[in-house]
């Protein structure tokens, strides 16, 4: 505890230290989240039972975020057709460039919201066109996920809050409509974009709880990089997520910030001042004053399965710091009688390791999420979420 009291059992952890850590992360890192009391209204806008060559059912669901229904979160869902039993376990994660970018499937609705991909192929001034279909298909192993008996739910993070520094000066800012709708004040330390993206993951999980095809008790939340930070913060706060996967989440995600290796608090708040709560900036070059470090966020996932992955060339995200975070979360998993990593040295490249319900690997190559990473996540989920084996 902050007062020096040692935590020696699960009850103390759950009743005392866990809530204390959650409020410390909100206060000093991400800003204060505003959990919602009631589920948002939604509409199923399309269902195609013959997607991906007949192997999958594709569903699109619109969640109405604002009361005037002008702000929406659009959920793209693929469900495997070849599984004997429903409901199915799921992977869920936010995507960077719109739902249409995760697969060339022409049935996916193209996002109308601004993206960061200014004039890259398929985008004009950040607005996605037909040419953006499948832009990030390499990051989503849709066929693998489906063939192994899992569903996938993904949403464009820009539906929630645009990823740009000037967002709070724009009328479409989340903060502009949210506090008005809720008739509350923003307060002195409102959540940054990561907190908002994490909130969106929980709202999408609210929907999955209503969907009879989905087993909402077996949802693994996954994210790459800034969306890995968001996935971790979502899973830390929302214990309905059955498992958390951090892919190259780095600073403000899995990496131990006190190592000051690669990206630091000062750098991240300079490049992305809108990601965190205001107080995180106070710890620029003062990492040791921060009352938390990120192994404590990994500990907030316990006793649920946690998988952390790094990439060998992704030094910016500090692979060793990401591993150490999973390692130093150990004492909390041990309170639950679970095994934890015993070696403070990370494993060799592409030699995945696992202790109890904690997994880790370092992939060869750059900052990315690839088929190699997904193969590990699906294998891990096979053990931890006990996927229904697809019928041959
Ligand atoms: C980088 C940023 C990282 C990471 C990454 C990403 O520019 O420094 O913290 O979030 O972007 O999201 O790909």
Short mmCIF file of C-alpha atoms and ligand atoms in Angstrom, two decimals:
data_model
loop_
_atom_site.label_atom_id
_atom_site.label_comp_id
_atom_site.label_asym_id
_atom_site.label_seq_id
_atom_site.Cartn_x
_atom_site.Cartn_y
_atom_site.Cartn_z
CA UNK A 1 0.00 0.00 0.00
CA UNK A 2 1.04 3.66 -0.33
CA UNK A 3 1.22 3.73 3.46
CA UNK A 4 3.79 0.93 3.46
CA UNK A 5 1.46 -1.84 4.58
CA UNK A 6 2.37 -5.18 3.00
CA UNK A 7 -0.30 -7.04 1.05
CA UNK A 8 -0.18 -10.70 1.94
CA UNK A 9 -3.42 -12.21 0.66
CA UNK A 10 -5.97 -12.02 -2.14
CA UNK A 11 -8.58 -10.33 0.02
CA UNK A 12 -6.25 -7.46 0.90
CA UNK A 13 -5.15 -7.21 -2.71
CA UNK A 14 -8.70 -7.08 -4.05
CA UNK A 15 -10.20 -4.84 -1.38
CA UNK A 16 -7.32 -2.51 -0.68
CA UNK A 17 -4.35 -2.42 -3.04
CA UNK A 18 -6.14 -3.11 -6.32
CA UNK A 19 -8.54 -0.15 -5.91
CA UNK A 20 -5.68 2.01 -4.68
CA UNK A 21 -3.60 1.20 -7.78
CA UNK A 22 -6.52 1.84 -10.11
CA UNK A 23 -7.01 5.30 -8.69
CA UNK A 24 -3.27 6.01 -8.79
CA UNK A 25 -3.13 5.10 -12.50
CA UNK A 26 -6.19 7.27 -13.16
CA UNK A 27 -4.85 10.19 -11.14
CA UNK A 28 -1.23 10.17 -12.28
CA UNK A 29 -1.22 8.48 -15.70
CA UNK A 30 -4.38 8.18 -17.80
CA UNK A 31 -6.71 10.73 -16.20
CA UNK A 32 -9.98 9.88 -14.54
CA UNK A 33 -12.35 7.59 -16.44
CA UNK A 34 -16.10 7.99 -16.14
CA UNK A 35 -17.61 4.53 -16.20
CA UNK A 36 -21.17 4.48 -17.48
CA UNK A 37 -24.05 3.14 -15.50
CA UNK A 38 -26.15 1.86 -18.37
CA UNK A 39 -25.53 0.11 -21.65
CA UNK A 40 -25.65 2.15 -24.82
CA UNK A 41 -28.36 1.61 -27.41
CA UNK A 42 -27.28 -0.23 -30.54
CA UNK A 43 -28.49 -1.38 -33.93
CA UNK A 44 -27.34 -4.42 -35.91
CA UNK A 45 -26.84 -2.87 -39.33
CA UNK A 46 -25.82 -5.92 -41.36
CA UNK A 47 -25.47 -9.69 -41.10
CA UNK A 48 -23.90 -11.84 -43.81
CA UNK A 49 -23.80 -15.54 -43.04
CA UNK A 50 -21.67 -16.28 -46.06
CA UNK A 51 -18.64 -14.07 -45.48
CA UNK A 52 -15.01 -15.02 -46.16
CA UNK A 53 -15.93 -17.72 -48.66
CA UNK A 54 -18.61 -19.14 -46.41
CA UNK A 55 -16.30 -19.74 -43.43
CA UNK A 56 -17.61 -16.85 -41.37
CA UNK A 57 -20.59 -14.73 -40.46
CA UNK A 58 -19.93 -11.01 -40.67
CA UNK A 59 -21.98 -8.67 -38.51
CA UNK A 60 -21.83 -4.92 -38.17
CA UNK A 61 -23.26 -3.21 -35.14
CA UNK A 62 -23.63 0.52 -34.51
CA UNK A 63 -23.39 1.63 -30.90
CA UNK A 64 -24.88 5.06 -30.29
CA UNK A 65 -22.46 6.96 -28.11
CA UNK A 66 -24.03 10.40 -27.85
CA UNK A 67 -27.65 11.06 -26.97
CA UNK A 68 -28.32 12.72 -30.33
CA UNK A 69 -26.89 9.56 -31.95
CA UNK A 70 -24.48 11.56 -34.09
CA UNK A 71 -21.44 9.89 -32.44
CA UNK A 72 -21.26 6.16 -33.08
CA UNK A 73 -18.88 3.27 -32.50
CA UNK A 74 -19.10 0.77 -35.34
CA UNK A 75 -18.31 -2.80 -34.36
CA UNK A 76 -17.21 -5.26 -37.01
CA UNK A 77 -17.67 -8.88 -35.98
CA UNK A 78 -16.60 -12.10 -37.67
CA UNK A 79 -17.88 -15.37 -36.24
CA UNK A 80 -16.74 -18.82 -37.33
CA UNK A 81 -19.37 -20.85 -39.19
CA UNK A 82 -17.65 -24.19 -38.78
CA UNK A 83 -17.87 -24.52 -35.04
CA UNK A 84 -20.23 -27.06 -33.52
CA UNK A 85 -21.13 -25.06 -30.46
CA UNK A 86 -22.13 -21.49 -29.90
CA UNK A 87 -21.52 -19.08 -28.26
CA UNK A 88 -17.88 -18.64 -29.28
CA UNK A 89 -14.91 -17.09 -27.47
CA UNK A 90 -13.64 -13.86 -28.99
CA UNK A 91 -10.67 -11.66 -29.62
CA UNK A 92 -11.50 -7.98 -29.43
CA UNK A 93 -9.36 -4.97 -30.28
CA UNK A 94 -9.35 -1.48 -31.68
CA UNK A 95 -7.88 -0.81 -35.12
CA UNK A 96 -5.86 2.10 -36.51
CA UNK A 97 -7.33 2.89 -39.93
CA UNK A 98 -10.99 1.91 -39.96
CA UNK A 99 -12.70 -1.48 -39.94
CA UNK A 100 -12.35 -1.74 -43.74
CA UNK A 101 -8.56 -1.71 -43.36
CA UNK A 102 -8.40 -4.98 -41.43
CA UNK A 103 -9.46 -7.19 -44.37
CA UNK A 104 -10.11 -6.74 -48.12
CA UNK A 105 -13.70 -8.04 -47.62
CA UNK A 106 -15.73 -5.55 -49.69
CA UNK A 107 -18.74 -5.98 -47.39
CA UNK A 108 -17.12 -3.99 -44.58
CA UNK A 109 -18.42 -0.45 -44.12
CA UNK A 110 -15.71 2.15 -44.69
CA UNK A 111 -15.20 4.57 -41.83
CA UNK A 112 -16.19 8.16 -42.50
CA UNK A 113 -14.06 9.48 -39.67
CA UNK A 114 -10.68 11.14 -40.14
CA UNK A 115 -7.62 8.88 -39.98
CA UNK A 116 -3.91 9.60 -39.56
CA UNK A 117 -3.15 8.16 -43.00
CA UNK A 118 -3.30 11.55 -44.72
CA UNK A 119 -2.55 10.77 -48.37
CA UNK A 120 -1.37 7.22 -48.18
CA UNK A 121 -2.71 4.82 -50.81
CA UNK A 122 -6.47 4.57 -50.38
CA UNK A 123 -6.78 7.75 -48.25
CA UNK A 124 -7.36 11.38 -49.27
CA UNK A 125 -6.60 13.97 -46.59
CA UNK A 126 -7.07 11.24 -44.03
CA UNK A 127 -10.47 10.14 -45.33
CA UNK A 128 -10.55 6.46 -46.25
CA UNK A 129 -11.74 5.33 -49.68
CA UNK A 130 -12.22 1.99 -51.47
CA UNK A 131 -8.45 1.71 -51.89
CA UNK A 132 -7.99 1.52 -48.12
CA UNK A 133 -9.65 -1.89 -47.89
CA UNK A 134 -7.19 -4.33 -46.43
CA UNK A 135 -4.59 -1.57 -45.84
CA UNK A 136 -3.68 -3.22 -42.50
CA UNK A 137 -4.77 -6.79 -43.33
CA UNK A 138 -1.30 -8.04 -42.34
CA UNK A 139 -2.07 -6.98 -38.76
CA UNK A 140 -5.26 -9.05 -38.44
CA UNK A 141 -5.03 -12.81 -38.85
CA UNK A 142 -8.77 -13.06 -39.51
CA UNK A 143 -8.68 -16.45 -41.27
CA UNK A 144 -6.46 -17.95 -38.57
CA UNK A 145 -8.75 -16.69 -35.79
CA UNK A 146 -11.87 -18.02 -37.53
CA UNK A 147 -10.32 -21.38 -38.45
CA UNK A 148 -9.41 -21.97 -34.81
CA UNK A 149 -12.97 -21.43 -33.61
CA UNK A 150 -12.78 -17.84 -32.36
CA UNK A 151 -14.72 -14.78 -33.27
CA UNK A 152 -13.20 -11.34 -33.79
CA UNK A 153 -14.66 -7.97 -32.88
CA UNK A 154 -12.89 -4.78 -33.91
CA UNK A 155 -13.68 -1.10 -33.89
CA UNK A 156 -11.96 1.98 -35.33
CA UNK A 157 -10.40 3.94 -32.46
CA UNK A 158 -11.07 7.22 -34.30
CA UNK A 159 -14.82 6.61 -33.91
CA UNK A 160 -14.26 7.32 -30.22
CA UNK A 161 -11.70 10.11 -30.27
CA UNK A 162 -9.56 11.30 -33.16
CA UNK A 163 -5.87 10.68 -32.54
CA UNK A 164 -4.63 14.24 -32.91
CA UNK A 165 -3.09 16.84 -30.65
CA UNK A 166 -5.65 19.52 -31.39
CA UNK A 167 -8.66 17.32 -30.74
CA UNK A 168 -9.96 19.21 -27.75
CA UNK A 169 -10.25 22.40 -29.75
CA UNK A 170 -12.50 20.64 -32.29
CA UNK A 171 -16.29 20.35 -32.00
CA UNK A 172 -16.14 16.57 -32.56
CA UNK A 173 -14.01 16.06 -29.45
CA UNK A 174 -15.24 13.32 -27.13
CA UNK A 175 -15.04 15.75 -24.24
CA UNK A 176 -17.28 18.24 -26.08
CA UNK A 177 -20.31 15.94 -26.26
CA UNK A 178 -19.70 13.53 -23.40
CA UNK A 179 -19.90 15.92 -20.46
CA UNK A 180 -22.80 17.77 -22.05
CA UNK A 181 -24.77 14.52 -22.42
CA UNK A 182 -23.97 13.36 -18.90
CA UNK A 183 -24.61 16.79 -17.42
CA UNK A 184 -21.37 16.59 -15.44
CA UNK A 185 -18.20 18.66 -15.34
CA UNK A 186 -14.96 17.36 -16.82
CA UNK A 187 -13.24 17.78 -13.45
CA UNK A 188 -9.64 18.76 -12.91
CA UNK A 189 -7.92 15.74 -14.46
CA UNK A 190 -10.10 14.30 -17.21
CA UNK A 191 -9.13 11.18 -19.09
CA UNK A 192 -6.90 11.42 -22.11
CA UNK A 193 -7.46 9.60 -25.39
CA UNK A 194 -6.13 6.26 -24.08
CA UNK A 195 -8.75 6.34 -21.32
CA UNK A 196 -11.44 7.10 -23.90
CA UNK A 197 -10.28 4.29 -26.20
CA UNK A 198 -10.28 1.91 -23.22
CA UNK A 199 -13.82 3.06 -22.37
CA UNK A 200 -14.86 2.23 -25.94
CA UNK A 201 -13.56 -1.34 -25.54
CA UNK A 202 -15.76 -1.75 -22.48
CA UNK A 203 -18.80 -0.33 -24.28
CA UNK A 204 -18.25 -2.80 -27.13
CA UNK A 205 -18.02 -5.59 -24.52
CA UNK A 206 -21.39 -4.37 -23.19
CA UNK A 207 -22.77 -5.13 -26.63
CA UNK A 208 -21.10 -8.56 -26.82
CA UNK A 209 -22.88 -9.45 -23.59
CA UNK A 210 -26.15 -8.97 -25.48
CA UNK A 211 -25.11 -11.05 -28.50
CA UNK A 212 -26.22 -14.69 -28.18
CA UNK A 213 -23.60 -15.88 -30.70
CA UNK A 214 -20.78 -14.66 -28.47
CA UNK A 215 -19.45 -15.91 -25.15
CA UNK A 216 -18.81 -12.56 -23.49
CA UNK A 217 -17.17 -14.35 -20.55
CA UNK A 218 -14.39 -15.48 -22.87
CA UNK A 219 -13.24 -12.28 -24.56
CA UNK A 220 -9.52 -11.60 -24.94
CA UNK A 221 -8.79 -7.91 -25.38
CA UNK A 222 -5.81 -7.30 -27.67
CA UNK A 223 -4.02 -4.24 -28.95
CA UNK A 224 -0.89 -3.14 -30.75
CA UNK A 225 1.21 -0.22 -29.59
CA UNK A 226 -0.95 2.75 -28.51
CA UNK A 227 -3.92 0.42 -28.84
CA UNK A 228 -2.06 -2.09 -26.66
CA UNK A 229 -1.80 0.61 -23.98
CA UNK A 230 -5.56 1.08 -24.38
CA UNK A 231 -6.25 -2.68 -24.20
CA UNK A 232 -4.24 -3.01 -20.98
CA UNK A 233 -5.94 -0.05 -19.33
CA UNK A 234 -9.34 -1.44 -20.41
CA UNK A 235 -8.57 -4.88 -18.95
CA UNK A 236 -7.11 -3.40 -15.78
CA UNK A 237 -10.31 -1.47 -15.08
CA UNK A 238 -12.88 -3.87 -16.50
CA UNK A 239 -12.59 -7.34 -15.05
CA UNK A 240 -15.14 -8.73 -17.49
CA UNK A 241 -12.30 -9.06 -20.01
CA UNK A 242 -11.20 -12.66 -19.61
CA UNK A 243 -7.66 -12.16 -20.91
CA UNK A 244 -5.35 -9.32 -21.99
CA UNK A 245 -2.79 -9.25 -24.79
CA UNK A 246 -0.24 -6.47 -25.05
CA UNK A 247 1.49 -6.33 -28.43
CA UNK A 248 4.48 -3.95 -28.45
CA UNK A 249 2.63 -1.54 -26.16
CA UNK A 250 5.80 0.12 -24.84
CA UNK A 251 5.81 3.35 -22.83
CA UNK A 252 2.51 3.98 -21.05
CA UNK A 253 1.70 0.30 -21.72
CA UNK A 254 3.74 -2.70 -20.66
CA UNK A 255 7.20 -1.10 -20.42
CA UNK A 256 8.70 -0.23 -17.03
CA UNK A 257 9.00 3.56 -17.26
CA UNK A 258 11.76 3.85 -14.63
CA UNK A 259 14.16 2.15 -17.05
CA UNK A 260 14.01 5.29 -19.26
CA UNK A 261 14.90 3.12 -22.22
CA UNK A 262 13.52 4.15 -25.62
CA UNK A 263 10.44 6.35 -25.33
CA UNK A 264 10.13 8.19 -22.00
CA UNK A 265 7.38 10.07 -20.16
CA UNK A 266 8.78 13.36 -21.44
CA UNK A 267 8.95 12.20 -25.06
CA UNK A 268 5.54 10.57 -25.16
CA UNK A 269 3.82 13.60 -23.64
CA UNK A 270 5.54 15.89 -26.11
CA UNK A 271 4.59 13.83 -29.16
CA UNK A 272 1.14 12.82 -27.90
CA UNK A 273 -0.02 15.34 -25.29
CA UNK A 274 -3.61 14.17 -25.76
CA UNK A 275 -3.07 10.52 -24.80
CA UNK A 276 -2.79 10.80 -21.01
CA UNK A 277 -4.26 12.77 -18.15
CA UNK A 278 -2.70 16.17 -17.40
CA UNK A 279 -0.76 15.00 -14.37
CA UNK A 280 1.35 12.42 -16.23
CA UNK A 281 3.28 15.34 -17.74
CA UNK A 282 4.49 16.29 -14.26
CA UNK A 283 6.68 13.17 -14.27
CA UNK A 284 8.78 14.16 -17.28
CA UNK A 285 12.37 13.34 -16.23
CA UNK A 286 10.97 12.48 -12.80
CA UNK A 287 10.09 8.82 -13.36
CA UNK A 288 11.08 7.92 -9.81
CA UNK A 289 8.43 10.25 -8.40
CA UNK A 290 5.59 8.48 -10.20
CA UNK A 291 3.75 6.52 -7.49
CA UNK A 292 3.20 3.57 -9.85
CA UNK A 293 5.10 1.72 -12.54
CA UNK A 294 3.71 -0.44 -15.26
CA UNK A 295 4.30 -3.90 -13.80
CA UNK A 296 1.53 -2.80 -11.44
CA UNK A 297 -0.81 -2.45 -14.38
CA UNK A 298 0.07 -6.03 -15.41
CA UNK A 299 -0.73 -7.03 -11.82
CA UNK A 300 -4.19 -5.48 -12.21
CA UNK A 301 -4.90 -8.13 -14.87
CA UNK A 302 -4.45 -10.94 -12.30
CA UNK A 303 -5.83 -13.55 -11.89
CA UNK A 304 -6.75 -13.45 -15.56
CA UNK A 305 -4.38 -14.67 -18.29
CA UNK A 306 -1.90 -12.07 -19.53
CA UNK A 307 0.25 -12.22 -22.66
CA UNK A 308 2.96 -9.65 -23.34
CA UNK A 309 4.84 -9.53 -26.65
CA UNK A 310 7.79 -7.49 -27.89
CA UNK A 311 9.72 -7.27 -31.15
CA UNK A 312 13.51 -7.47 -31.42
CA UNK A 313 13.95 -4.24 -33.41
CA UNK A 314 11.30 -2.33 -31.46
CA UNK A 315 13.75 -0.78 -29.02
CA UNK A 316 11.55 2.33 -28.79
CA UNK A 317 9.02 0.19 -26.88
CA UNK A 318 11.77 -1.31 -24.67
CA UNK A 319 11.39 -5.10 -25.09
CA UNK A 320 13.30 -5.81 -21.89
CA UNK A 321 11.13 -3.38 -19.93
CA UNK A 322 8.02 -5.06 -21.36
CA UNK A 323 9.27 -8.46 -20.21
CA UNK A 324 10.27 -7.16 -16.78
CA UNK A 325 6.81 -5.80 -16.30
CA UNK A 326 5.31 -9.28 -16.76
CA UNK A 327 8.06 -10.62 -14.49
CA UNK A 328 7.53 -8.09 -11.68
CA UNK A 329 3.76 -8.55 -11.77
CA UNK A 330 4.54 -12.01 -10.42
CA UNK A 331 3.94 -11.40 -6.69
CA UNK A 332 0.28 -10.58 -7.32
CA UNK A 333 -0.28 -13.67 -9.47
CA UNK A 334 1.45 -15.63 -6.67
CA UNK A 335 -1.14 -14.38 -4.18
CA UNK A 336 -3.60 -16.39 -6.25
CA UNK A 337 -1.34 -19.44 -6.08
CA UNK A 338 -0.31 -19.04 -9.72
CA UNK A 339 3.10 -19.66 -11.27
CA UNK A 340 5.13 -16.71 -12.48
CA UNK A 341 8.33 -16.05 -14.41
CA UNK A 342 11.42 -16.84 -12.34
CA UNK A 343 14.11 -15.54 -14.68
CA UNK A 344 14.69 -11.77 -14.76
CA UNK A 345 16.31 -12.19 -18.19
CA UNK A 346 13.95 -12.19 -21.17
CA UNK A 347 13.97 -15.29 -23.38
CA UNK A 348 15.74 -15.53 -26.73
CA UNK A 349 14.10 -14.24 -29.89
CA UNK A 350 11.13 -16.37 -30.99
CA UNK A 351 11.41 -18.68 -27.98
CA UNK A 352 8.01 -18.04 -26.37
CA UNK A 353 7.80 -18.71 -22.66
CA UNK A 354 4.94 -19.24 -20.29
CA UNK A 355 4.57 -19.50 -16.53
CA UNK A 356 1.10 -20.40 -15.35
CA UNK A 357 -1.25 -17.94 -17.05
CA UNK A 358 1.43 -15.42 -18.08
CA UNK A 359 2.92 -15.66 -21.58
CA UNK A 360 5.69 -13.70 -23.30
CA UNK A 361 7.61 -13.72 -26.55
CA UNK A 362 9.93 -11.49 -28.47
CA UNK A 363 9.40 -11.73 -32.20
CA UNK A 364 12.18 -11.07 -34.69
CA UNK A 365 11.64 -7.83 -36.54
CA UNK A 366 10.11 -4.41 -36.23
CA UNK A 367 7.28 -2.70 -34.34
CA UNK A 368 4.21 -4.47 -35.71
CA UNK A 369 1.68 -7.21 -35.07
CA UNK A 370 2.14 -10.12 -37.42
CA UNK A 371 0.91 -13.63 -38.12
CA UNK A 372 3.67 -14.95 -35.85
CA UNK A 373 2.25 -12.93 -32.94
CA UNK A 374 -1.33 -14.03 -33.65
CA UNK A 375 -0.31 -17.70 -33.81
CA UNK A 376 1.08 -17.38 -30.28
CA UNK A 377 -2.07 -15.56 -29.05
CA UNK A 378 -4.40 -18.17 -30.52
CA UNK A 379 -2.32 -21.02 -29.03
CA UNK A 380 -2.40 -19.26 -25.66
CA UNK A 381 -6.16 -18.70 -25.94
CA UNK A 382 -6.61 -22.39 -26.79
CA UNK A 383 -5.27 -23.17 -23.34
CA UNK A 384 -6.71 -20.23 -21.46
CA UNK A 385 -10.10 -19.64 -23.06
CA UNK A 386 -10.63 -23.30 -24.01
CA UNK A 387 -11.82 -22.71 -27.50
CA UNK A 388 -14.45 -24.96 -28.93
CA UNK A 389 -12.63 -27.03 -31.53
CA UNK A 390 -14.03 -26.42 -35.00
CA UNK A 391 -15.74 -29.36 -36.74
CA UNK A 392 -13.76 -30.84 -39.64
C1 LIG B 1 4.80 5.76 -31.55
C2 LIG B 1 4.72 6.07 -30.09
C3 LIG B 1 4.56 4.80 -29.31
C4 LIG B 1 3.55 3.86 -29.92
C5 LIG B 1 3.49 3.91 -31.42
C6 LIG B 1 2.25 3.31 -32.08
O1 LIG B 1 5.01 6.86 -32.33
O2 LIG B 1 5.89 6.73 -29.73
O3 LIG B 1 4.26 5.10 -27.96
O4 LIG B 1 2.30 4.03 -29.37
O5 LIG B 1 3.58 5.18 -31.92
O6 LIG B 1 1.13 3.45 -31.59
O7 LIG B 1 2.43 2.72 -33.14
#
